[in-house]
One Martini backbone bead per residue (centre of mass of N, CA, C, O) as a GRO file, in nm:
protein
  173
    1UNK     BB    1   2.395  -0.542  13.752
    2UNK     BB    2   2.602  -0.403  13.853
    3UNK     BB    3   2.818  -0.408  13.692
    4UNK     BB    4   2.636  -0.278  13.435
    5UNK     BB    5   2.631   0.018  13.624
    6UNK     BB    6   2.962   0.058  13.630
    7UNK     BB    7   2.994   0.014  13.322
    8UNK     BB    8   2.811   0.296  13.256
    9UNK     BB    9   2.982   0.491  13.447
   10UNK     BB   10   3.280   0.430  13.310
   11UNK     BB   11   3.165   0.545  13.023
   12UNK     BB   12   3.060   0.843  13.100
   13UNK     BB   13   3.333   0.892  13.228
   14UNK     BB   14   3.508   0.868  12.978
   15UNK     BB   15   3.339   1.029  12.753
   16UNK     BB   16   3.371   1.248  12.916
   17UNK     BB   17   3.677   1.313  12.947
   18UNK     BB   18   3.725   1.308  12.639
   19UNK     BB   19   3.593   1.564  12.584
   20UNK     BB   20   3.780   1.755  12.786
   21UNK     BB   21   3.998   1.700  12.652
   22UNK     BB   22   3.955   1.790  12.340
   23UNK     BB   23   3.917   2.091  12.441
   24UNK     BB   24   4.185   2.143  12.555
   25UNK     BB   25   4.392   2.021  12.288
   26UNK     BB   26   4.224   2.256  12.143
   27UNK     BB   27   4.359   2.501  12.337
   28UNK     BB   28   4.665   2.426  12.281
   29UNK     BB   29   4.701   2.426  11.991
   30UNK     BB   30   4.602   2.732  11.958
   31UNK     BB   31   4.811   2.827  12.150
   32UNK     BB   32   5.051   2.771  11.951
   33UNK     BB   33   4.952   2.923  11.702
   34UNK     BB   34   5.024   3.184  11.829
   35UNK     BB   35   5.299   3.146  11.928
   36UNK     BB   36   5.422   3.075  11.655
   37UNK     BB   37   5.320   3.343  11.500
   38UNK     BB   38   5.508   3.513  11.719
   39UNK     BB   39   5.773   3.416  11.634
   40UNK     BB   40   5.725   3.497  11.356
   41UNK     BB   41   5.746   3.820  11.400
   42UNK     BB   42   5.979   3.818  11.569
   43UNK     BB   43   6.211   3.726  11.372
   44UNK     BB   44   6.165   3.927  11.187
   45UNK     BB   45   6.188   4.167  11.341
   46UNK     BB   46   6.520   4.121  11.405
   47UNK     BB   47   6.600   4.093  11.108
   48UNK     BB   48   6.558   4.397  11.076
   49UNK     BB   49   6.748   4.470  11.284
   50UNK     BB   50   6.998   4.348  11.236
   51UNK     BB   51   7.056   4.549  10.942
   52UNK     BB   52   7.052   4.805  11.106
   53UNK     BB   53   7.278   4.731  11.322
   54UNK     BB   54   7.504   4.677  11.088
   55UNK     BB   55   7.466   4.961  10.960
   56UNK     BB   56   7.557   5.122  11.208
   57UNK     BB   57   7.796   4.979  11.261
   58UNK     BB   58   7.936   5.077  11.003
   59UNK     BB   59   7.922   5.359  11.021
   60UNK     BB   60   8.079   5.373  11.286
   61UNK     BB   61   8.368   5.264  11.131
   62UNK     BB   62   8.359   5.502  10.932
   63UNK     BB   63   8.366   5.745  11.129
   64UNK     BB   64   8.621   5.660  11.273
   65UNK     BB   65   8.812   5.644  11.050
   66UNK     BB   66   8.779   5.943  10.985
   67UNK     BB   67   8.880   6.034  11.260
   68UNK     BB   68   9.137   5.969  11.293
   69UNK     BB   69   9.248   6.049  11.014
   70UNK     BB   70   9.240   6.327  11.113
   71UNK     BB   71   9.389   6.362  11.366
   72UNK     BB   72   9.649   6.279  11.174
   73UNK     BB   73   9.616   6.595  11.048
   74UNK     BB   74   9.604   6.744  11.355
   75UNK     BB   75   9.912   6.662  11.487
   76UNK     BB   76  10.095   6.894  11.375
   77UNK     BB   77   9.923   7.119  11.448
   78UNK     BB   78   9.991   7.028  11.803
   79UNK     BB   79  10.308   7.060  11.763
   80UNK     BB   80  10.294   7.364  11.704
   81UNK     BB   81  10.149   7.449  11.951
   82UNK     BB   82  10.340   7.358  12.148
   83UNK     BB   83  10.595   7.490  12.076
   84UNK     BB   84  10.473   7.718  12.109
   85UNK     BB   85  10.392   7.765  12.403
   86UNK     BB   86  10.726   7.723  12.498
   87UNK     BB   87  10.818   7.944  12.380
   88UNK     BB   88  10.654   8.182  12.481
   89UNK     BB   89  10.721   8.070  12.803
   90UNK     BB   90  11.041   8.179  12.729
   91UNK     BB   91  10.987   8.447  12.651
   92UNK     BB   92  10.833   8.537  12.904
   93UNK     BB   93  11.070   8.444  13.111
   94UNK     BB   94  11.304   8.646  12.978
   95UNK     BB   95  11.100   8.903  12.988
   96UNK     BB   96  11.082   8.910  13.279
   97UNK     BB   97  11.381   8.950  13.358
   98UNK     BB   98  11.433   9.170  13.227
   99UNK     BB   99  11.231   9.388  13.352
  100UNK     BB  100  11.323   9.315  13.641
  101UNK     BB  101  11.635   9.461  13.522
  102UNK     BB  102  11.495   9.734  13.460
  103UNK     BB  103  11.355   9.762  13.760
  104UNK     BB  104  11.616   9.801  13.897
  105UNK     BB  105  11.785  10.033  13.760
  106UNK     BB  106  11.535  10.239  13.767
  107UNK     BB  107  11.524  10.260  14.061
  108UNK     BB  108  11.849  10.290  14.116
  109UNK     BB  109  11.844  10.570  13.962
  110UNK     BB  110  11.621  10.746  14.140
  111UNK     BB  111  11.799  10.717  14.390
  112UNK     BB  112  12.016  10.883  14.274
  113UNK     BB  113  11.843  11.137  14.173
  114UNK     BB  114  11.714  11.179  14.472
  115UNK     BB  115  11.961  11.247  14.667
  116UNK     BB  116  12.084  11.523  14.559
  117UNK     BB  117  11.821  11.690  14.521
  118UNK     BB  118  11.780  11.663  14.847
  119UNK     BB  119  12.025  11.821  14.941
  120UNK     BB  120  12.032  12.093  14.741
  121UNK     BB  121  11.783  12.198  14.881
  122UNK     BB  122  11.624  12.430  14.999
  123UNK     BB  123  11.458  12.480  15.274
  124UNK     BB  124  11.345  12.788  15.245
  125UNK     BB  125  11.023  12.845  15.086
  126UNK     BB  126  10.821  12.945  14.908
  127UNK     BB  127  10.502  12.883  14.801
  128UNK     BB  128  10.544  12.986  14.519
  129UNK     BB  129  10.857  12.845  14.460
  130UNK     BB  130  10.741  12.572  14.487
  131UNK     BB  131  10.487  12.577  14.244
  132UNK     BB  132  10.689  12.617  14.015
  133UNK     BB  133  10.901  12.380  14.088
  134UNK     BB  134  10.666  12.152  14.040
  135UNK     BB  135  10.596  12.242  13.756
  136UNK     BB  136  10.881  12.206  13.655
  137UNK     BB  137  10.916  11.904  13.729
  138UNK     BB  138  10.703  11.784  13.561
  139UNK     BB  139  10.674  11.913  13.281
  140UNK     BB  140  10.976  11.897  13.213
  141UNK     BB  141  11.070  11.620  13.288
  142UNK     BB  142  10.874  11.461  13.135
  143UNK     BB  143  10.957  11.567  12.830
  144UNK     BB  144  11.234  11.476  12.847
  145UNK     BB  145  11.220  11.143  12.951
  146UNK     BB  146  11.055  11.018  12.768
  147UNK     BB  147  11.261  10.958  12.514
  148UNK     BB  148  11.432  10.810  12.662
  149UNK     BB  149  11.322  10.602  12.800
  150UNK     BB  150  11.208  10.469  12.526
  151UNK     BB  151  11.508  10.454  12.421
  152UNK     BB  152  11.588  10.257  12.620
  153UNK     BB  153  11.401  10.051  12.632
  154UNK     BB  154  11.402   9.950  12.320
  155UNK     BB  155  11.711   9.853  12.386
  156UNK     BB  156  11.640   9.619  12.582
  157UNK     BB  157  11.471   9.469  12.355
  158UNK     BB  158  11.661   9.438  12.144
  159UNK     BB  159  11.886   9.280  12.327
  160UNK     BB  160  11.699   9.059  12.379
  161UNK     BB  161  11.622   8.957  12.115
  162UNK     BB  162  11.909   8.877  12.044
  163UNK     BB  163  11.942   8.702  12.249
  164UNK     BB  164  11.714   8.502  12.184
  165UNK     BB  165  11.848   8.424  11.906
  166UNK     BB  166  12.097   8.295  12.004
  167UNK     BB  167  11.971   8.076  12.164
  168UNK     BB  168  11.786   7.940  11.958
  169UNK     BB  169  12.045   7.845  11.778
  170UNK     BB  170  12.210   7.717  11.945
  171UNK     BB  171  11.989   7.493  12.015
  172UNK     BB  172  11.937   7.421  11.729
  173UNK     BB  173  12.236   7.281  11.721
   0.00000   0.00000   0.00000
């Protein structure tokens, strides 16, 4: 009897787990088909992102193809503004110059003219004699040396034009 009460035992403890089997079975089933259609949806989603970021990144190589392009025809005009600043550059440095030695010229004659000036001045003036004296000294010299010094000016600026013509056809040759 043991025997039989063992093997009913056996039957039942045997067709409980075969129970709780096919419902485990049955839930990894259906948790597949979730997976499953997760994967395929995802799948799907992917495809349409692969279509959009290929035309993505065609769109950046039109673009890219684009800007090449022009920049390759805005470099003509980067080497003529480069020629210009330097040209420019030359040109200032030139100017430089010329104005250095037109105002130690000019230095140079006010001191010649104002040493003999004051040697020749009497000592004793009256403040009136004084008055007189220094208004006619800034307004009738002032009126007189304007037109002078204006084309004197102009002769050095003309001088150096000329010379910087000079110079710089001889180094294009």
């Amino acid at each position: 009897m043991l025997t039989q009460i063992s093997v009913a035992v056996i039957a039942v403890a045997f067709a409980v787990l075969v129970v709780y089997l096919i419902k485990t079975l049955k839930a990894a089933t259906q948790s597949l088909e979730k997976v499953t259609q997760t994967l395929q949806e995802v799948q799907k989603t992917i495809d349409e992102l692969s279509y959009e970021v290929k035309q993505t990144i065609r769109n950046t190589n039109d673009i890219t193809v684009d800007v090449q392009h022009k920049m390759k025809q805005i470099d003509p005009v980067m080497d003529t503004v480069r020629n210009l600043g330097e040209a420019l550059s030359e040109v200032t440095y030139a100017v430089k110059q010329v104005s250095a030695g037109m105002v130690s010229r000019f230095k140079q004659a006010r001191l010649e003219k104002k040493q003999p000036v004051e040697a020749e001045r009497p000592k004793a003036l009256t403040p009136e004699e004084r008055t007189f004296q220094s208004y006619d000294a800034v307004y009738h010299q002032q009126e007189e040396s304007k037109p002078s010094k204006s084309r004197n000016w102009l002769a050095y600026v003309d001088t150096a034009i000329g010379l910087w013509n000079s110079f710089r056809r001889q180094k294009a040759r």
